[in-house]
Tab-separated table of N, CA and C in Angstrom:
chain	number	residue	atom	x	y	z
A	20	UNK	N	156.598	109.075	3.810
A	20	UNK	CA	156.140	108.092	4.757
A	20	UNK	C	154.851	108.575	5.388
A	21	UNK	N	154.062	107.565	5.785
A	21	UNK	CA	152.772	107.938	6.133
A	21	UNK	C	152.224	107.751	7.402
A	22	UNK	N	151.893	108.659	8.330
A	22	UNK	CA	152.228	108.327	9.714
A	22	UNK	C	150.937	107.732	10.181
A	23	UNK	N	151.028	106.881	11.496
A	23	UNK	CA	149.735	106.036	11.244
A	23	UNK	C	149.476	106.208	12.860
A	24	UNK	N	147.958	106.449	13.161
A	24	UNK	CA	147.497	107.131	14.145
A	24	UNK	C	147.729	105.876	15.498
A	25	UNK	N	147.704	106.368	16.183
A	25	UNK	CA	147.575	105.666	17.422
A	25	UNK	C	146.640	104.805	17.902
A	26	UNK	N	144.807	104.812	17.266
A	26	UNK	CA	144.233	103.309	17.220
A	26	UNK	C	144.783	102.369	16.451
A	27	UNK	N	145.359	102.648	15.164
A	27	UNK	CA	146.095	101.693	14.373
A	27	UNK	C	147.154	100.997	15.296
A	28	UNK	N	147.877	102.064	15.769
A	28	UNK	CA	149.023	100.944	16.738
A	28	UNK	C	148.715	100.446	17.094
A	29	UNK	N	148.016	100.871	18.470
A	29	UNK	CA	147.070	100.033	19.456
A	29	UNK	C	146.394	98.766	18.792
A	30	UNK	N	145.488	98.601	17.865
A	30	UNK	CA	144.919	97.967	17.464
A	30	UNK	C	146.126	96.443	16.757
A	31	UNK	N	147.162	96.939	16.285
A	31	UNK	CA	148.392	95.928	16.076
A	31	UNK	C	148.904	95.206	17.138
A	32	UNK	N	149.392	95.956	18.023
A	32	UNK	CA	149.993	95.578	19.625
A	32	UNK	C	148.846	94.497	19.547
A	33	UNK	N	147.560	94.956	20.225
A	33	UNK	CA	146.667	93.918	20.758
A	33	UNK	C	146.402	92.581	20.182
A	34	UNK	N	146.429	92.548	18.284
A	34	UNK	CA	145.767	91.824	17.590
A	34	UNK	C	147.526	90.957	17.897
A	35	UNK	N	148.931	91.121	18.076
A	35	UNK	CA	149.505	90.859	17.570
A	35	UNK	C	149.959	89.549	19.729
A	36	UNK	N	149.082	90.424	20.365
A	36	UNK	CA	149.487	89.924	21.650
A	36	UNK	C	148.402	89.022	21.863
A	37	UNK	N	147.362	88.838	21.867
A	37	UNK	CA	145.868	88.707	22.080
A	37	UNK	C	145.485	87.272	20.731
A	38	UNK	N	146.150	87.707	19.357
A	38	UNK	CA	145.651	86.803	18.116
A	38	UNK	C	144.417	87.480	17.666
A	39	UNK	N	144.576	87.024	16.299
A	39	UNK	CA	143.304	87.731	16.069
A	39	UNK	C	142.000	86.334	15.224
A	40	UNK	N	142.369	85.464	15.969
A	40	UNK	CA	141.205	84.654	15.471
A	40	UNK	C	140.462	84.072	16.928
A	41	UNK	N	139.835	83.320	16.468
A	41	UNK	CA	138.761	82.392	17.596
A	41	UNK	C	139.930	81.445	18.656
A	42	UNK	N	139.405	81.365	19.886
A	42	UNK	CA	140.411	80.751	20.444
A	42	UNK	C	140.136	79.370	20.104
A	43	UNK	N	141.392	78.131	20.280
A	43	UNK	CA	141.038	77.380	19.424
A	43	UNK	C	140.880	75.898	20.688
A	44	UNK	N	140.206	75.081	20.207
A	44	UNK	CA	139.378	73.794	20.957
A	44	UNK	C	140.840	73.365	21.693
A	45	UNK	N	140.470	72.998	22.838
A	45	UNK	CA	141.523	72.186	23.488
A	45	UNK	C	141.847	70.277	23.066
A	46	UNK	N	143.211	70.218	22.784
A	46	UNK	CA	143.328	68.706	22.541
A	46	UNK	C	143.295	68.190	23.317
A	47	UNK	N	143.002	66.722	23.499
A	47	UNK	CA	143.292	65.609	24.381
A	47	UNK	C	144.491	65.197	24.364
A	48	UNK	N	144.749	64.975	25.843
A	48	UNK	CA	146.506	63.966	25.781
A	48	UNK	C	146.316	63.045	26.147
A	49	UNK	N	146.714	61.984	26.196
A	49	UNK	CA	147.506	60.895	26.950
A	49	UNK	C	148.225	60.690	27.891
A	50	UNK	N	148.050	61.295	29.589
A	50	UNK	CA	149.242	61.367	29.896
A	50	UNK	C	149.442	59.731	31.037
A	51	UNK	N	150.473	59.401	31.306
A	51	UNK	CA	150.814	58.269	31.936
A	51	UNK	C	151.594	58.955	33.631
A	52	UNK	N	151.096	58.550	34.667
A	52	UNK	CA	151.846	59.244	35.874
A	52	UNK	C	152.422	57.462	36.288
A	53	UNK	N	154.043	57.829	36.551
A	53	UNK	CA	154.354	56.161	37.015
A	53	UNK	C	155.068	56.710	38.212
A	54	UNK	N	155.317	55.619	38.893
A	54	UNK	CA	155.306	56.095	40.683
A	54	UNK	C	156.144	54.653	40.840
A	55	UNK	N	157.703	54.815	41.213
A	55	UNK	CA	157.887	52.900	41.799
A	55	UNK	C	159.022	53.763	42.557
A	56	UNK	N	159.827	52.540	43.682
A	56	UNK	CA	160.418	52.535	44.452
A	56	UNK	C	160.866	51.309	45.862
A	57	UNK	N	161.724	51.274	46.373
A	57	UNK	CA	161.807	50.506	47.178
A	57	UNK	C	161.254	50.243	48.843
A	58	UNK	N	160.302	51.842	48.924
A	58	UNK	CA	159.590	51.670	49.843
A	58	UNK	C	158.541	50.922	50.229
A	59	UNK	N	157.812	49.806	49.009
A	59	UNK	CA	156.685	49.238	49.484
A	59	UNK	C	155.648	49.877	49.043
A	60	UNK	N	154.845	50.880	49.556
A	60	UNK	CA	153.802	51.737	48.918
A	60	UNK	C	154.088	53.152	49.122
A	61	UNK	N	153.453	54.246	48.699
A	61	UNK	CA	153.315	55.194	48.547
A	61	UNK	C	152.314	55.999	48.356
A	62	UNK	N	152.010	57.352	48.996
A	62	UNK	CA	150.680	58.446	49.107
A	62	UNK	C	151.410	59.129	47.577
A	63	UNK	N	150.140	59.142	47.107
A	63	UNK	CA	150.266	60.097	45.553
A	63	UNK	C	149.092	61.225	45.117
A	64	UNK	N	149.635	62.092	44.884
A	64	UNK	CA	148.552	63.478	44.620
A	64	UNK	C	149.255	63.740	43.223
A	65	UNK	N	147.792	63.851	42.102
A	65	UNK	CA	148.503	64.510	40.861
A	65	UNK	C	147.156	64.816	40.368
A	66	UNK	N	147.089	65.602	38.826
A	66	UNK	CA	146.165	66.377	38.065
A	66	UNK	C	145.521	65.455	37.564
A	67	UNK	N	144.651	65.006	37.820
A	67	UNK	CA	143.497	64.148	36.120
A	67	UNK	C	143.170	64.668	35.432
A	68	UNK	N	142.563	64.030	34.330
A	68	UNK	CA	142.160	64.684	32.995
A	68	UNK	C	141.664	66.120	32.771
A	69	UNK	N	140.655	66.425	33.834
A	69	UNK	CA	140.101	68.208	34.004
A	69	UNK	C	140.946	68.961	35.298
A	70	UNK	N	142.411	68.717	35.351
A	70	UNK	CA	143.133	69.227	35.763
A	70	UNK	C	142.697	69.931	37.816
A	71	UNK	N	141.868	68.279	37.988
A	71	UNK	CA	141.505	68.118	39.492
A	71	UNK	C	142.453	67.961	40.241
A	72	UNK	N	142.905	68.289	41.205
A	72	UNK	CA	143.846	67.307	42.123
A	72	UNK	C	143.384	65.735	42.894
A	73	UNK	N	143.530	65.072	42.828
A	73	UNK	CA	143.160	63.711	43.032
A	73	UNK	C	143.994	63.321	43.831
A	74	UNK	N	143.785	62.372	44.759
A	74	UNK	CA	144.963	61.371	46.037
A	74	UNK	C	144.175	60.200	46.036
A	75	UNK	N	145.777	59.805	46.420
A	75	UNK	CA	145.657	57.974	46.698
A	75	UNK	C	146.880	57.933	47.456
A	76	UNK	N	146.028	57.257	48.644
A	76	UNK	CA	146.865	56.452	49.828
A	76	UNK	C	147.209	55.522	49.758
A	77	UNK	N	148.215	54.782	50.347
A	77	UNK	CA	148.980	53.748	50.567
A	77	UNK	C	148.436	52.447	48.895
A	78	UNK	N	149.549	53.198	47.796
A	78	UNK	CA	149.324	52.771	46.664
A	78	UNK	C	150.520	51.818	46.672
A	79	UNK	N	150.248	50.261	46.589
A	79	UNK	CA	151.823	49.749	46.109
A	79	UNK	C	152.465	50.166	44.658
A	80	UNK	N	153.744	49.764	45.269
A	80	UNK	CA	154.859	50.306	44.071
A	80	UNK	C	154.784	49.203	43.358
A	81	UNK	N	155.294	49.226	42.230
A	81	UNK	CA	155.318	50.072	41.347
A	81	UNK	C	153.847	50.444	40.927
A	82	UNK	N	153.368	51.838	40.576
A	82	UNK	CA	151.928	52.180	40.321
A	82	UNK	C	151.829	53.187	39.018
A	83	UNK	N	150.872	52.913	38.387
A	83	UNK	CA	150.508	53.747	37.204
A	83	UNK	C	149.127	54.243	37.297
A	84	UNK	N	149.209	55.797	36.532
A	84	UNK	CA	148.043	56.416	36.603
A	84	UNK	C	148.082	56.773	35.393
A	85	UNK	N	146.993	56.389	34.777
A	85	UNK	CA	146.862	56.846	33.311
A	85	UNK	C	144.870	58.381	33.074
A	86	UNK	N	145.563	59.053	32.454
A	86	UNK	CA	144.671	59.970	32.362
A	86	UNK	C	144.499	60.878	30.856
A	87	UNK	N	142.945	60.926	30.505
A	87	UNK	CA	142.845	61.794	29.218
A	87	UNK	C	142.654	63.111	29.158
A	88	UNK	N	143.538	63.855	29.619
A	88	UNK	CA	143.623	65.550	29.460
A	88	UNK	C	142.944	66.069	28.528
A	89	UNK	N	141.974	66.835	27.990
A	89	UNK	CA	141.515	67.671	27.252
A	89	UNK	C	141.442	68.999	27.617
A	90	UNK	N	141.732	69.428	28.656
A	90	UNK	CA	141.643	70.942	29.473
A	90	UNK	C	142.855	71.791	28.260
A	91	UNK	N	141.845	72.915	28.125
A	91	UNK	CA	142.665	74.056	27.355
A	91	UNK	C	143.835	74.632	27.856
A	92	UNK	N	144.237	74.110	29.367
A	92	UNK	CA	145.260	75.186	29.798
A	92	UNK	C	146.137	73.133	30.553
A	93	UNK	N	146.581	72.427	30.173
A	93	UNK	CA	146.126	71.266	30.863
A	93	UNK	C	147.908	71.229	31.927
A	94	UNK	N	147.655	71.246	33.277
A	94	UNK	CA	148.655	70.715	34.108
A	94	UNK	C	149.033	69.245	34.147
A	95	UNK	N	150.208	68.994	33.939
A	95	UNK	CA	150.419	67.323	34.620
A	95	UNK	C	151.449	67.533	35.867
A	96	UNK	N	151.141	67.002	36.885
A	96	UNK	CA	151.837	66.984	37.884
A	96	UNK	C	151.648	65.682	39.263
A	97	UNK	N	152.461	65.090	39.318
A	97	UNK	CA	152.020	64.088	40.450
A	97	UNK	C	153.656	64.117	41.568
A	98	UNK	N	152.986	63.936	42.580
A	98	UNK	CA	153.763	64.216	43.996
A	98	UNK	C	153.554	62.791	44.834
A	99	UNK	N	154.628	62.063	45.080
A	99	UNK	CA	154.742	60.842	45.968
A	99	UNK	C	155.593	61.326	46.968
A	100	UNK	N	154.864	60.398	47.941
A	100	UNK	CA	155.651	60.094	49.545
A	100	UNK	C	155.316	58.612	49.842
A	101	UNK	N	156.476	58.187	50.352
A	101	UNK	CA	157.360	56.480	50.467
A	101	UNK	C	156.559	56.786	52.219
A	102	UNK	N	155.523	55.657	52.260
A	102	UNK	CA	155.083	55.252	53.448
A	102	UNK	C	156.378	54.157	54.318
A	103	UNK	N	157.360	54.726	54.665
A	103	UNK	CA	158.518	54.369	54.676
A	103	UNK	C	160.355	54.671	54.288
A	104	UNK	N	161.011	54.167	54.446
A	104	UNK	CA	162.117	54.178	54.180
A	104	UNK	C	162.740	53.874	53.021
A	105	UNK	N	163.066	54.824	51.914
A	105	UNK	CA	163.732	53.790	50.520
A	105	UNK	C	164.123	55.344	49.515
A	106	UNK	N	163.926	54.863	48.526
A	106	UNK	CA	164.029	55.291	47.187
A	106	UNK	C	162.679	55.571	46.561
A	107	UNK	N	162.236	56.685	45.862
A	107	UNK	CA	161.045	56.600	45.056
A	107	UNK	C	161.511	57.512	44.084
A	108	UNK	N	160.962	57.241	42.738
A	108	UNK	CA	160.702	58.250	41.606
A	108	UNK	C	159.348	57.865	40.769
A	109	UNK	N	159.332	59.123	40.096
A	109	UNK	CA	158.234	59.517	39.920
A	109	UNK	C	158.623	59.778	38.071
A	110	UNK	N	157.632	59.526	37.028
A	110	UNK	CA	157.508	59.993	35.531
A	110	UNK	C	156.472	60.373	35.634
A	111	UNK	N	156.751	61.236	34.274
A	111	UNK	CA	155.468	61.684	33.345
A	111	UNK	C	155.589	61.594	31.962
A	112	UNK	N	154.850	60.896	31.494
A	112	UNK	CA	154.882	60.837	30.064
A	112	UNK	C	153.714	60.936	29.414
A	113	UNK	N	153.556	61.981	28.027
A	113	UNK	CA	152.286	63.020	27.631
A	113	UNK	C	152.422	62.540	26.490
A	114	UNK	N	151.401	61.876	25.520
A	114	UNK	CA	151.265	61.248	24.411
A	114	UNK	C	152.672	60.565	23.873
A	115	UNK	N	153.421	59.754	24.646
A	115	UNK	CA	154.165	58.829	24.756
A	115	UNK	C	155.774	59.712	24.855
A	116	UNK	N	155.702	60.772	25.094
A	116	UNK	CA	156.971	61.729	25.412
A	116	UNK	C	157.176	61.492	26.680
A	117	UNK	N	158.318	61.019	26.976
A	117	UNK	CA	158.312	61.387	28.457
A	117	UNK	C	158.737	62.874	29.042
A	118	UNK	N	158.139	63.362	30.083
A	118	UNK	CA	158.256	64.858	30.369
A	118	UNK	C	158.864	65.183	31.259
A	119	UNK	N	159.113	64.182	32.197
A	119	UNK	CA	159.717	64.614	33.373
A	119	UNK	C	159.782	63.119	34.141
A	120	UNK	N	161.265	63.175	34.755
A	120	UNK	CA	161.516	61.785	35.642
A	120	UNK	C	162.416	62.431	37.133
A	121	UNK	N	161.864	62.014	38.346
A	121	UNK	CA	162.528	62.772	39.336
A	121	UNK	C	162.683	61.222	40.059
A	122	UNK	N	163.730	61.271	41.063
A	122	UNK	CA	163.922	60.604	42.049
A	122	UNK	C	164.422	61.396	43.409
A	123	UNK	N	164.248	60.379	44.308
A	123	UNK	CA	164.666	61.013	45.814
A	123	UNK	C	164.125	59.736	46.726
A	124	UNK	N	165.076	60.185	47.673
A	124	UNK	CA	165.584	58.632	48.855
A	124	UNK	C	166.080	59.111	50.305
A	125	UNK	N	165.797	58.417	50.953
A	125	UNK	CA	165.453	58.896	52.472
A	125	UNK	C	164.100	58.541	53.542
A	126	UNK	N	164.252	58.952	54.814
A	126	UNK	CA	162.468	58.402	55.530
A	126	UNK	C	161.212	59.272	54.810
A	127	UNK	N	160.302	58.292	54.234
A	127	UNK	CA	159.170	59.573	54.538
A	127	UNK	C	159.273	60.083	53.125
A	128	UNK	N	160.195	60.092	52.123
A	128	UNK	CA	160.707	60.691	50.943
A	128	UNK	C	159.879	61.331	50.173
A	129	UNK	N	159.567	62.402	49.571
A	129	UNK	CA	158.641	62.997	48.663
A	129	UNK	C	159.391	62.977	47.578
A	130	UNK	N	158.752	62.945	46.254
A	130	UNK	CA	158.943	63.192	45.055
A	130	UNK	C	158.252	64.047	44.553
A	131	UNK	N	158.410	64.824	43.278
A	131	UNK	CA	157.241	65.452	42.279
A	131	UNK	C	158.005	65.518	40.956
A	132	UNK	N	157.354	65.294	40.077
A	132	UNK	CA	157.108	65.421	38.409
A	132	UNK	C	155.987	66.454	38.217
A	133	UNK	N	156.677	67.474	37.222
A	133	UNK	CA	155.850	67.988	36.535
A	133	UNK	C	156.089	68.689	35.098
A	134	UNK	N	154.838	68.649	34.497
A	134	UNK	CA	155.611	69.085	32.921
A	134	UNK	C	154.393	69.937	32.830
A	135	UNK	N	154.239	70.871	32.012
A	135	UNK	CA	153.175	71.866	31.179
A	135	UNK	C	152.776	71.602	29.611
């Protein structure tokens, strides 16, 4: 057996943690943020396409946010609060998958969806 020096290891570990080609172009998604409930309207904060945080105040329900992700590392996440008393939930759905569906009910109610 042939013993193999310690840049060789090293050099495996890294190539094997790291990759050993070009990093590769980021895709575009599709993602859809939907927001409904029985409160009437709702404050909404979520990621757009270059993974900004964005808000919108007093949005009526039911509401959709549609966005084209291309970011190499890309977050989807959107967070509602019921200007009011009720029920709200919140989706996410990423090139027609849905990723995440939350609900919650009470004054004032927050929600969040999020998928990676």
């Amino acid at each position: 057996m042939r013993a193999v020096g310690v840049p060789a290891v090293l050099a495996a570990v890294v190539i094997g943690a790291f990759g050993a080609g070009p990093a590769h172009a980021a895709e575009k998604h599709h993602v859809v943020y939907e927001v409904w409930g029985n409160g009437g309207s709702a404050s909404l904060v979520y990621f757009d396409g270059s993974n900004t945080l964005k808000d919108s105040a007093e949005v009526r329900m039911p509401a959709k946010v549609e966005v084209d992700n291309d970011s190499a590392d890309p977050s989807y996440e959107i967070t509602a609060q019921t200007n009011g008393k009720g029920e709200i939930s919140c989706r996410i759905t990423v090139d027609g998958v849905v990723k995440d569906t939350q609900t919650a009910g009470g004054d004032a109610t927050v929600v969040s969806c999020s998928a990676v």
